[in-house]
Amino acid sequence: MSIALGPVIWAAVRPIIKIYLIIGAGYILAKMGILSVEATRSISDIVLTILLPCLSFNKIVANIEDQDIKDVGIICLSSVLIFATGAFFAYVIRRTMPVPRKWYGGIIAGGMFPNISDLPIAYLQTMDQGFIFTPEEGEKGVACVIIFLAMFMICVFNLGGFRLIENDFHYNDEESGVSDEELNELPSQSTPSNDSSSAVGPHDTLPRPEKALTKSTGSESEDVSNSSSIDSVGDQPNSSSGSANTQSVQTRNDENMWDFIAARRTRSQPVALTEEPVRLRRPSVATTIRSIDLREGPPQDFNDLIREYSNVDQYGHPRRNSRLSDMDGAPVSYSKSSSSALEKLKSSDLKKILTSDATVNKRNIETSGGSLPRWLQKFPLTPYIVFFIKNCLRPCSMAVIIALIIAFIPWVKALFVTSANTPKIRQAPDNAPALSFIMDFTAYVGAASVPFGLLLLGATLGRLKIGKLYPGFWKSAALLVILKLCVMPIFGVLWCDRLVKAGWVNWEDDKMLLFVIAINWALPTMTTLIYFTASYTPPDAPDPIQMECTSFFLMIQYPVMAISLPFLVSYFLKVQMKV
């Protein structure tokens, strides 16, 4: 039965309203300080390590059959075409339009990789109420989106797509620069320096100089604490004077807490030291700032984003984890009950790769395979192969791989779900498949993935700002956005029509697959672009041009998508699918 144009347009606009309401909620939470940068990263890691893998496993096992192998191949081919087309448009813009040289790789990555995850899934889950698509078709569509997502992760992580962004960064004096680790090996009586490297880093604990701690404010400096009160911090007082000194430190810290926060957020006015910095032992009462206290301060911005995600110092060396060091720079000793193997795993590069999305860099590729026999290390491709395998161990990647294996073996799939194509095997006492409890768990947990993802997207957009742009760059960014969100969807419609005419698919049996392919051609740039850019930006960078370009490019896409995506969906449903 044919549906009138008005209801079709409403069916295309309704998901956008829901998506933007959730994004707006995340934006407000960020401005209120509830969804802080630290909380955003923690939730993002939760989504990556448990929520999204559960969603991926559940949808693929429940909705992909062994006869869908051809569809998986079509999705992989479509992904390559989407990435290649976006990269081509970005390259043309880079060659013909004003683009800062420091963002040559970033613009290619921005054009190449779309936001294939939360947006299309949220769109499909709003349209599967029976008016356009049935709930079963909607579930199949989500499974197709997740396979698109798997291809995205392979290209960005396994194949090193993140290197496009990393190559834009050239750090200060890499050959003669000194890392944090090397600084700790210098003699204790080193000469103080006014260089920005002597400032307290965003992730460092409040330093304890021997004499005084000062806060740089232009031509003036304010004495924050005296030597006697500072000396009592981190040590157990043995007299009443020690207790009084501790009281003094805590009182002075309360008075200057917001000055300290403001200094951390303003990289042009770092907290500087008059003497060699000495790290505090943890826990330290004098430097404790609760997350609820931060809500009373100014909203966090993209400087805080850099502070949280940055993995390098001004010389390009890995930033030191100050929490795991004591005053002398030696590792903190844990209790005997703490497992050394567990602590080693928690601080390893593999753990960072598996539990976060913006912690990989060139060094991870170069050091991959270091534990293999030397004769294997001699092969030039060994680091790349080991790095590829490491990234396959990401929870979401593993979930997709395992789910596809289960889905393509009917008798194994019958242990999880029952369908018309699964063999009849012995059921559990409740007449359900023996492993159906795993499907219940993954469905329940995975349902939170998309709402959280959209909230995080809104929070991230709320922290971006448009600074002083490279001359003429706004024209380049605007043109690329038009190509991505208005021209590439035309290519998507033509590609779907070509698939049908080639006989690979048909409109009756594969309409959901074709619909998913079409909307994936019309998605904005991946949000991960801003996280990767921040991870390669030093906290004290005087001119973070890469962050400014990325922020502007991301921010101008979402107003355009609010019009372009519903228009594509309306056209595709009414003209191509003839609903």
Coordinates of C-alpha atoms in Angstrom, one line a residue:
M1 CA 0.0 0.0 0.0
S2 CA 1.4 3.4 -1.0
I3 CA 2.0 6.0 1.7
A4 CA 1.3 9.7 1.1
L5 CA 4.3 12.0 0.9
G6 CA 3.4 13.9 4.1
P7 CA 3.6 10.9 6.4
V8 CA 6.8 9.8 4.7
I9 CA 8.4 13.2 5.4
W10 CA 7.3 13.0 9.1
A11 CA 8.7 9.5 9.4
A12 CA 12.1 10.9 8.1
V13 CA 12.1 14.0 10.4
R14 CA 10.9 12.3 13.6
P15 CA 14.2 10.4 14.3
I16 CA 16.1 13.6 13.8
I17 CA 14.0 15.3 16.5
K18 CA 14.8 12.5 18.9
I19 CA 18.5 12.5 18.1
Y20 CA 18.9 16.2 18.5
L21 CA 17.0 16.3 21.8
I22 CA 19.4 13.7 23.2
I23 CA 22.4 15.6 21.8
G24 CA 20.9 18.8 23.3
A25 CA 20.6 17.1 26.7
G26 CA 24.3 16.2 26.6
Y27 CA 25.1 19.7 25.6
I28 CA 23.3 21.1 28.7
L29 CA 24.8 18.5 31.0
A30 CA 28.3 19.6 29.8
K31 CA 27.5 23.3 30.3
M32 CA 26.2 22.6 33.8
G33 CA 29.4 20.7 34.7
I34 CA 27.5 17.5 35.4
L35 CA 29.0 15.7 32.4
S36 CA 32.6 16.8 32.9
V37 CA 35.5 16.0 30.6
E38 CA 36.7 13.3 33.0
A39 CA 33.2 11.8 33.2
T40 CA 32.8 12.0 29.5
R41 CA 35.9 10.0 29.0
S42 CA 35.0 7.4 31.6
I43 CA 31.5 6.9 30.1
S44 CA 33.0 6.7 26.6
D45 CA 35.3 4.0 27.8
I46 CA 32.4 2.1 29.3
V47 CA 30.5 2.3 26.0
L48 CA 33.6 1.0 24.1
T49 CA 34.4 -1.8 26.5
I50 CA 31.0 -3.2 27.5
L51 CA 27.9 -1.4 26.1
L52 CA 28.7 -1.3 22.4
P53 CA 30.2 -4.9 22.3
C54 CA 27.0 -6.2 24.0
L55 CA 24.9 -4.4 21.4
S56 CA 27.0 -5.7 18.5
F57 CA 27.0 -9.3 19.7
N58 CA 23.2 -9.3 20.4
K59 CA 22.1 -7.8 17.1
I60 CA 24.5 -9.8 14.9
V61 CA 23.7 -13.2 16.4
A62 CA 20.0 -12.6 16.4
N63 CA 19.6 -11.1 12.9
I64 CA 22.4 -12.4 10.7
E65 CA 22.1 -15.8 9.1
D66 CA 24.6 -18.0 7.2
Q67 CA 22.9 -16.9 3.9
D68 CA 23.7 -13.3 4.7
I69 CA 27.4 -13.7 3.9
K70 CA 26.8 -12.0 0.6
D71 CA 25.2 -9.0 2.4
V72 CA 28.3 -8.7 4.7
G73 CA 30.5 -8.6 1.6
I74 CA 28.3 -5.9 0.1
I75 CA 28.6 -3.9 3.3
C76 CA 32.4 -4.2 3.3
L77 CA 32.6 -3.0 -0.3
S78 CA 30.2 -0.1 0.3
S79 CA 32.3 0.9 3.3
V80 CA 35.5 1.1 1.2
L81 CA 33.6 3.2 -1.4
I82 CA 32.3 5.6 1.3
F83 CA 35.7 6.1 2.8
A84 CA 37.4 6.5 -0.5
T85 CA 34.9 9.0 -1.8
G86 CA 35.1 11.1 1.3
A87 CA 38.9 11.0 1.2
F88 CA 38.9 12.0 -2.5
F89 CA 36.7 15.1 -1.8
A90 CA 38.9 16.1 1.1
Y91 CA 42.0 15.8 -0.9
V92 CA 40.6 17.9 -3.7
I93 CA 39.7 20.6 -1.2
R94 CA 43.1 20.4 0.4
R95 CA 44.8 20.9 -3.0
T96 CA 42.5 23.7 -4.3
M97 CA 41.3 25.6 -1.3
P98 CA 43.0 27.4 1.7
V99 CA 43.7 24.7 4.3
P100 CA 46.5 25.2 7.0
R101 CA 49.4 22.9 6.4
K102 CA 49.2 21.7 10.0
W103 CA 45.7 20.2 9.2
Y104 CA 46.5 18.4 6.0
G105 CA 46.0 15.0 7.5
G106 CA 43.1 16.0 9.7
I107 CA 41.0 17.2 6.7
I108 CA 41.6 13.8 4.9
A109 CA 40.5 11.9 8.1
G110 CA 37.6 14.3 8.5
G111 CA 36.4 13.6 5.0
M112 CA 37.1 9.9 5.0
F113 CA 35.6 8.6 8.2
P114 CA 31.9 9.2 9.0
N115 CA 30.1 8.8 12.4
I116 CA 29.0 5.2 11.8
S117 CA 27.5 4.1 15.1
D118 CA 25.0 6.0 17.2
L119 CA 23.4 8.2 14.6
P120 CA 22.2 5.5 12.1
I121 CA 21.2 3.1 14.9
A122 CA 19.2 5.8 16.6
Y123 CA 17.6 6.6 13.3
L124 CA 16.6 3.0 12.6
Q125 CA 15.3 2.3 16.1
T126 CA 12.8 5.2 15.6
M127 CA 11.6 4.0 12.2
D128 CA 11.0 0.3 13.1
Q129 CA 7.5 0.9 14.7
G130 CA 5.7 -0.8 11.8
F131 CA 4.8 2.4 9.8
I132 CA 7.8 2.1 7.5
F133 CA 9.8 -0.8 8.8
T134 CA 8.8 -3.7 11.0
P135 CA 10.7 -4.3 14.3
E136 CA 12.4 -7.3 12.7
E137 CA 13.6 -5.2 9.8
G138 CA 14.8 -2.6 12.2
E139 CA 16.8 -5.2 14.1
K140 CA 18.4 -6.4 10.9
G141 CA 19.3 -2.9 10.0
V142 CA 21.1 -2.3 13.3
A143 CA 23.1 -5.5 12.6
C144 CA 24.1 -4.1 9.2
V145 CA 25.1 -0.8 10.8
I146 CA 27.4 -2.7 13.3
I147 CA 29.2 -4.4 10.4
F148 CA 29.7 -0.9 8.9
L149 CA 31.1 0.1 12.3
A150 CA 33.5 -2.9 12.3
M151 CA 34.9 -1.8 8.9
F152 CA 35.3 1.7 10.3
M153 CA 37.3 0.4 13.3
I154 CA 39.5 -1.7 11.1
C155 CA 40.4 1.3 8.9
V156 CA 40.9 3.7 11.8
F157 CA 42.7 1.5 14.3
N158 CA 44.0 -1.7 12.7
L159 CA 45.1 -0.2 9.4
G160 CA 46.5 3.0 11.1
G161 CA 44.0 5.6 9.8
F162 CA 44.8 7.6 13.0
R163 CA 48.2 8.3 11.5
L164 CA 46.6 10.8 9.2
I165 CA 45.9 13.0 12.3
E166 CA 49.1 12.3 14.1
N167 CA 51.2 13.3 11.1
D168 CA 49.9 16.9 11.4
F169 CA 51.9 17.4 14.7
H170 CA 55.5 18.4 14.7
Y171 CA 56.8 18.8 18.2
N172 CA 59.5 21.1 19.7
D173 CA 63.1 20.0 19.3
E174 CA 62.4 16.3 19.5
E175 CA 66.1 15.4 19.4
S176 CA 67.3 17.5 22.3
G177 CA 64.0 17.6 24.2
V178 CA 63.8 16.0 27.6
S179 CA 60.9 13.9 28.7
D180 CA 59.3 13.8 32.1
E181 CA 61.0 10.5 32.8
E182 CA 64.4 11.9 32.0
L183 CA 63.7 15.0 34.1
N184 CA 63.3 12.8 37.2
E185 CA 66.8 11.4 36.7
L186 CA 68.4 14.8 36.8
P187 CA 70.2 16.0 40.0
S188 CA 67.9 17.4 42.6
Q189 CA 69.7 20.8 42.6
S190 CA 69.0 21.6 39.0
T191 CA 68.7 25.2 38.0
P192 CA 65.1 26.5 37.9
S193 CA 63.8 27.5 34.5
N194 CA 61.1 29.9 33.4
D195 CA 60.2 27.6 30.4
S196 CA 56.7 26.3 30.1
S197 CA 58.0 22.8 30.8
S198 CA 58.5 23.7 34.4
A199 CA 54.8 24.5 34.8
V200 CA 52.5 22.1 36.5
G201 CA 51.0 19.8 33.9
P202 CA 47.2 19.3 33.8
H203 CA 47.5 15.7 35.1
D204 CA 50.2 16.4 37.7
T205 CA 49.5 16.6 41.3
L206 CA 50.0 20.0 43.1
P207 CA 53.8 20.3 43.3
R208 CA 55.6 20.9 46.6
P209 CA 58.6 23.2 46.4
E210 CA 61.1 23.6 49.2
K211 CA 60.4 27.3 49.7
A212 CA 57.4 28.7 48.0
L213 CA 54.8 28.1 45.4
T214 CA 53.8 31.0 43.1
K215 CA 51.1 31.5 40.6
S216 CA 52.1 33.5 37.5
T217 CA 49.7 36.4 36.8
G218 CA 51.5 38.6 34.3
S219 CA 54.0 40.8 36.1
E220 CA 52.8 39.8 39.6
S221 CA 53.1 36.6 41.6
E222 CA 51.1 35.6 44.6
D223 CA 52.5 33.6 47.4
V224 CA 50.3 30.5 47.8
S225 CA 51.9 28.8 50.8
N226 CA 55.0 29.0 52.9
S227 CA 57.7 26.4 53.4
S228 CA 56.7 25.3 56.9
S229 CA 53.1 24.6 55.9
I230 CA 54.1 22.8 52.7
D231 CA 56.6 20.6 54.5
S232 CA 53.8 19.1 56.6
V233 CA 51.9 17.9 53.5
G234 CA 52.2 14.2 52.8
D235 CA 54.0 13.4 56.1
Q236 CA 52.5 12.4 59.4
P237 CA 52.8 15.4 61.9
N238 CA 54.7 14.6 65.1
S239 CA 53.8 17.7 67.1
S240 CA 51.0 20.2 67.5
S241 CA 52.9 22.6 65.3
G242 CA 52.8 20.0 62.5
S243 CA 49.0 19.7 63.0
A244 CA 48.7 23.5 62.9
N245 CA 50.7 23.6 59.7
T246 CA 48.4 21.0 58.1
Q247 CA 45.4 23.1 59.1
S248 CA 47.1 26.2 57.5
V249 CA 47.7 24.3 54.2
Q250 CA 44.1 23.2 54.0
T251 CA 42.7 26.6 54.8
R252 CA 44.9 28.3 52.3
N253 CA 44.0 25.7 49.7
D254 CA 40.2 26.4 50.2
E255 CA 40.8 30.1 49.6
N256 CA 42.9 29.6 46.5
M257 CA 41.0 26.6 45.0
W258 CA 39.3 28.5 42.2
D259 CA 42.6 30.3 41.4
F260 CA 44.2 26.9 41.0
I261 CA 41.4 25.6 38.8
A262 CA 41.5 28.8 36.7
A263 CA 45.2 28.4 36.3
R264 CA 44.9 24.8 35.2
R265 CA 42.3 25.8 32.6
T266 CA 44.3 28.8 31.2
R267 CA 47.4 27.4 29.5
S268 CA 48.7 30.9 28.9
Q269 CA 48.9 31.4 32.7
P270 CA 50.3 28.1 34.1
V271 CA 51.1 27.5 37.7
A272 CA 54.9 28.0 37.8
L273 CA 57.5 27.1 40.4
T274 CA 60.3 29.1 41.9
E275 CA 62.1 26.0 42.9
E276 CA 62.4 22.5 41.6
P277 CA 58.9 20.8 41.7
V278 CA 58.5 17.9 44.2
R279 CA 55.5 15.7 43.7
L280 CA 53.1 15.1 46.6
R281 CA 52.5 11.7 48.0
R282 CA 48.9 10.5 47.5
P283 CA 46.4 10.9 49.0
S284 CA 46.8 14.6 49.7
V285 CA 44.1 16.5 51.6
A286 CA 45.4 19.9 50.5
T287 CA 44.9 19.2 46.7
T288 CA 41.5 17.3 46.9
I289 CA 38.9 18.9 44.7
R290 CA 35.6 17.2 44.4
S291 CA 33.8 16.8 41.1
I292 CA 30.7 18.5 42.5
D293 CA 32.9 21.6 43.3
L294 CA 33.9 21.9 39.7
R295 CA 30.2 22.5 38.8
E296 CA 30.3 25.9 40.5
G297 CA 33.2 27.0 38.3
P298 CA 33.2 28.1 34.6
P299 CA 32.1 25.5 32.0
Q300 CA 34.8 23.3 30.7
D301 CA 36.0 24.0 27.2
F302 CA 38.2 22.4 24.6
N303 CA 41.3 23.3 26.6
D304 CA 40.0 20.9 29.3
L305 CA 39.5 18.4 26.5
I306 CA 43.1 18.7 25.5
R307 CA 44.2 18.4 29.2
E308 CA 42.3 15.2 29.6
Y309 CA 43.1 13.5 26.3
S310 CA 46.6 14.7 25.6
N311 CA 49.1 11.9 25.6
V312 CA 52.2 13.9 24.7
D313 CA 54.3 16.8 26.1
Q314 CA 55.7 19.6 24.1
Y315 CA 58.5 17.4 22.8
G316 CA 56.3 14.7 21.6
H317 CA 57.3 12.3 24.4
P318 CA 54.6 10.3 26.2
R319 CA 53.2 12.2 29.2
R320 CA 54.0 10.8 32.6
N321 CA 51.3 9.4 34.9
S322 CA 52.0 11.4 38.0
R323 CA 49.6 9.5 40.2
L324 CA 51.8 6.4 40.0
S325 CA 54.9 8.3 41.3
D326 CA 55.9 9.5 44.8
M327 CA 57.8 12.7 45.6
D328 CA 61.1 11.4 44.4
G329 CA 59.7 10.2 41.1
A330 CA 59.9 6.5 42.2
P331 CA 56.9 4.3 41.7
V332 CA 54.4 4.2 44.5
S333 CA 54.6 1.0 46.5
Y334 CA 51.3 -0.9 46.8
S335 CA 50.3 -3.3 49.4
K336 CA 51.5 -6.9 49.3
S337 CA 48.0 -8.1 48.4
S338 CA 48.2 -6.1 45.2
S339 CA 49.2 -8.3 42.3
S340 CA 52.3 -7.0 40.4
A341 CA 51.1 -8.7 37.3
L342 CA 47.8 -7.0 37.5
E343 CA 49.4 -3.6 38.0
K344 CA 51.7 -4.3 35.1
L345 CA 48.8 -5.1 32.9
K346 CA 46.9 -2.0 34.0
S347 CA 49.8 0.2 32.9
S348 CA 50.5 -1.6 29.7
D349 CA 50.0 -0.2 26.2
L350 CA 47.7 -3.2 25.4
K351 CA 45.3 -2.3 28.2
K352 CA 45.2 1.3 26.9
I353 CA 44.5 0.1 23.4
L354 CA 41.7 -2.2 24.5
T355 CA 39.9 0.2 26.8
S356 CA 40.1 3.6 25.1
D357 CA 39.7 5.0 21.6
A358 CA 42.4 7.7 21.3
T359 CA 45.5 6.3 23.0
V360 CA 47.2 4.8 19.9
N361 CA 50.1 6.4 18.1
K362 CA 53.1 5.6 15.9
R363 CA 55.1 4.4 18.9
N364 CA 52.5 1.6 19.5
I365 CA 53.1 0.3 16.0
E366 CA 56.9 0.5 16.2
T367 CA 57.0 -1.4 19.6
S368 CA 54.5 -4.1 18.6
G369 CA 56.1 -7.5 18.5
G370 CA 58.9 -6.5 20.8
S371 CA 58.3 -9.7 22.9
L372 CA 58.6 -12.0 19.9
P373 CA 61.8 -13.9 19.0
R374 CA 64.4 -11.7 17.4
W375 CA 64.3 -13.6 14.1
L376 CA 60.6 -12.7 13.8
Q377 CA 61.3 -9.1 14.7
K378 CA 63.7 -8.8 11.7
F379 CA 60.8 -9.0 9.2
P380 CA 59.6 -5.4 8.3
L381 CA 55.9 -6.3 8.5
T382 CA 56.1 -7.9 11.9
P383 CA 55.2 -4.7 13.9
Y384 CA 52.2 -4.0 11.6
I385 CA 50.9 -7.5 11.8
V386 CA 51.1 -7.6 15.6
F387 CA 49.6 -4.2 15.9
F388 CA 46.7 -5.3 13.6
I389 CA 46.1 -8.3 15.8
K390 CA 46.3 -6.3 19.0
N391 CA 43.5 -4.0 17.7
C392 CA 41.4 -7.0 16.8
L393 CA 41.3 -7.7 20.6
R394 CA 39.3 -4.5 21.2
P395 CA 36.0 -5.6 22.9
C396 CA 33.8 -4.3 20.1
S397 CA 36.0 -6.0 17.4
M398 CA 36.0 -9.3 19.3
A399 CA 32.3 -9.1 19.8
V400 CA 31.7 -8.6 16.0
I401 CA 34.1 -11.4 15.1
I402 CA 32.7 -13.9 17.6
A403 CA 29.1 -12.9 16.7
L404 CA 29.7 -13.4 13.0
I405 CA 31.2 -16.9 13.6
I406 CA 28.2 -17.9 15.7
A407 CA 25.8 -16.5 13.2
F408 CA 27.3 -18.3 10.2
I409 CA 27.2 -21.7 12.0
P410 CA 23.5 -22.7 12.3
W411 CA 23.9 -25.3 15.0
V412 CA 26.0 -22.9 17.1
K413 CA 23.5 -20.1 16.6
A414 CA 20.7 -22.4 17.8
L415 CA 22.4 -22.4 21.2
F416 CA 21.6 -18.7 21.5
V417 CA 18.4 -18.0 19.5
T418 CA 15.8 -19.9 17.6
S419 CA 14.8 -19.0 14.0
A420 CA 13.4 -20.6 10.9
N421 CA 16.9 -21.5 9.7
T422 CA 18.4 -22.9 12.9
P423 CA 18.3 -26.7 13.5
K424 CA 16.1 -28.1 16.3
I425 CA 18.3 -29.0 19.3
R426 CA 17.6 -29.8 22.9
Q427 CA 16.3 -26.7 24.8
A428 CA 16.7 -25.5 28.3
P429 CA 14.1 -26.3 31.0
D430 CA 12.1 -23.2 30.1
N431 CA 12.0 -24.2 26.4
A432 CA 14.5 -21.5 25.4
P433 CA 17.9 -22.0 23.9
A434 CA 20.5 -23.1 26.3
L435 CA 22.6 -19.9 26.1
S436 CA 19.7 -17.5 25.7
F437 CA 20.6 -15.9 29.0
I438 CA 23.7 -14.4 27.2
M439 CA 21.3 -12.8 24.7
D440 CA 19.2 -11.5 27.6
F441 CA 22.3 -10.0 29.2
T442 CA 23.7 -8.4 26.0
A443 CA 20.3 -7.0 25.0
Y444 CA 19.7 -5.4 28.4
V445 CA 23.2 -3.9 28.7
G446 CA 23.6 -3.0 25.0
A447 CA 20.4 -0.9 25.0
A448 CA 22.2 1.8 26.9
S449 CA 24.9 2.2 24.2
V450 CA 23.1 4.5 21.7
P451 CA 21.6 7.0 24.3
F452 CA 24.9 7.3 26.1
G453 CA 26.7 7.8 22.8
L454 CA 24.4 10.6 21.7
L455 CA 24.8 12.3 25.2
L456 CA 28.5 12.2 24.8
L457 CA 28.3 13.7 21.4
G458 CA 26.3 16.6 22.7
A459 CA 28.7 17.1 25.6
T460 CA 31.7 17.1 23.2
L461 CA 30.0 19.6 20.9
G462 CA 29.2 21.8 23.9
R463 CA 32.9 22.2 24.7
L464 CA 34.1 23.1 21.2
K465 CA 34.5 26.7 20.2
I466 CA 35.3 28.6 17.1
G467 CA 38.6 30.5 17.5
K468 CA 40.7 32.5 15.1
L469 CA 40.5 30.5 11.9
Y470 CA 43.2 30.2 9.2
P471 CA 42.4 32.8 6.5
G472 CA 39.9 31.4 4.1
F473 CA 39.6 28.1 5.9
W474 CA 35.9 28.6 6.6
K475 CA 35.2 28.3 2.8
S476 CA 37.1 25.1 2.6
A477 CA 35.3 23.6 5.6
A478 CA 31.9 24.7 4.4
L479 CA 32.5 23.3 0.9
L480 CA 33.7 19.9 2.3
V481 CA 30.6 19.7 4.5
I482 CA 28.4 20.3 1.5
L483 CA 30.2 17.6 -0.4
K484 CA 29.9 15.2 2.5
L485 CA 26.3 15.8 3.5
C486 CA 24.7 16.9 0.2
V487 CA 26.6 15.5 -2.7
M488 CA 27.8 12.1 -1.3
P489 CA 24.2 11.0 -0.6
I490 CA 23.6 11.3 -4.3
F491 CA 26.4 8.8 -4.9
G492 CA 24.8 6.6 -2.2
V493 CA 21.5 6.5 -4.1
L494 CA 23.3 5.8 -7.4
W495 CA 25.3 3.0 -5.7
C496 CA 22.2 1.3 -4.3
D497 CA 20.5 1.5 -7.8
R498 CA 23.7 0.0 -9.3
L499 CA 23.6 -2.9 -6.8
V500 CA 19.9 -3.7 -7.8
K501 CA 20.6 -3.5 -11.5
A502 CA 23.6 -5.8 -11.1
G503 CA 21.4 -8.4 -9.5
W504 CA 23.2 -8.5 -6.3
V505 CA 20.2 -7.4 -4.3
N506 CA 16.5 -6.6 -4.9
W507 CA 14.1 -4.1 -3.4
E508 CA 11.7 -6.7 -2.0
D509 CA 14.1 -8.8 0.0
D510 CA 17.0 -6.4 0.7
K511 CA 15.2 -3.1 1.2
M512 CA 16.7 -2.6 4.8
L513 CA 20.2 -3.4 3.6
L514 CA 19.8 -0.8 0.8
F515 CA 18.4 1.7 3.2
V516 CA 21.3 1.3 5.6
I517 CA 23.8 1.7 2.8
A518 CA 22.1 4.9 1.6
I519 CA 22.0 6.7 5.0
N520 CA 25.7 5.8 5.7
W521 CA 26.6 7.9 2.7
A522 CA 25.1 10.9 4.4
L523 CA 26.6 10.9 7.9
P524 CA 28.8 13.7 9.4
T525 CA 32.4 13.2 10.4
M526 CA 33.4 10.8 13.2
T527 CA 33.4 12.4 16.7
T528 CA 36.6 10.5 17.4
L529 CA 38.4 13.0 15.2
I530 CA 38.3 15.6 18.1
Y531 CA 39.6 13.0 20.6
F532 CA 42.5 11.9 18.4
T533 CA 43.4 15.5 17.7
A534 CA 43.4 16.3 21.5
S535 CA 45.5 13.3 22.3
Y536 CA 48.3 14.5 20.0
T537 CA 48.1 18.1 21.2
P538 CA 50.5 19.1 24.0
P539 CA 48.6 20.7 27.0
D540 CA 50.8 23.8 26.7
A541 CA 50.5 24.2 22.9
P542 CA 50.4 28.0 22.3
D543 CA 48.5 27.7 19.0
P544 CA 46.4 24.5 18.8
I545 CA 45.4 25.1 15.2
Q546 CA 44.5 21.5 14.7
M547 CA 41.9 21.6 17.5
E548 CA 40.5 24.9 16.1
C549 CA 40.1 23.5 12.6
T550 CA 38.6 20.3 13.9
S551 CA 36.1 22.1 16.2
F552 CA 34.9 24.4 13.4
F553 CA 34.6 21.5 10.9
L554 CA 32.5 19.4 13.4
M555 CA 30.3 22.1 14.6
I556 CA 29.0 23.3 11.2
Q557 CA 28.1 19.8 10.1
Y558 CA 25.2 19.1 12.5
P559 CA 22.9 22.0 11.4
V560 CA 23.3 20.8 7.8
M561 CA 22.6 17.2 8.7
A562 CA 19.3 18.2 10.3
I563 CA 18.1 19.0 6.8
S564 CA 20.2 16.8 4.5
L565 CA 19.5 13.4 6.2
P566 CA 15.7 13.7 6.4
F567 CA 15.6 14.9 2.7
L568 CA 17.7 11.9 1.6
V569 CA 15.5 9.5 3.6
S570 CA 12.2 11.0 2.3
Y571 CA 13.5 10.7 -1.3
F572 CA 14.9 7.2 -0.9
L573 CA 11.7 5.9 0.7
K574 CA 9.3 7.5 -1.7
V575 CA 11.2 7.4 -5.0
Q576 CA 13.5 4.4 -4.7
M577 CA 11.6 2.1 -2.4
K578 CA 8.2 3.4 -3.5
V579 CA 6.6 3.0 -0.1

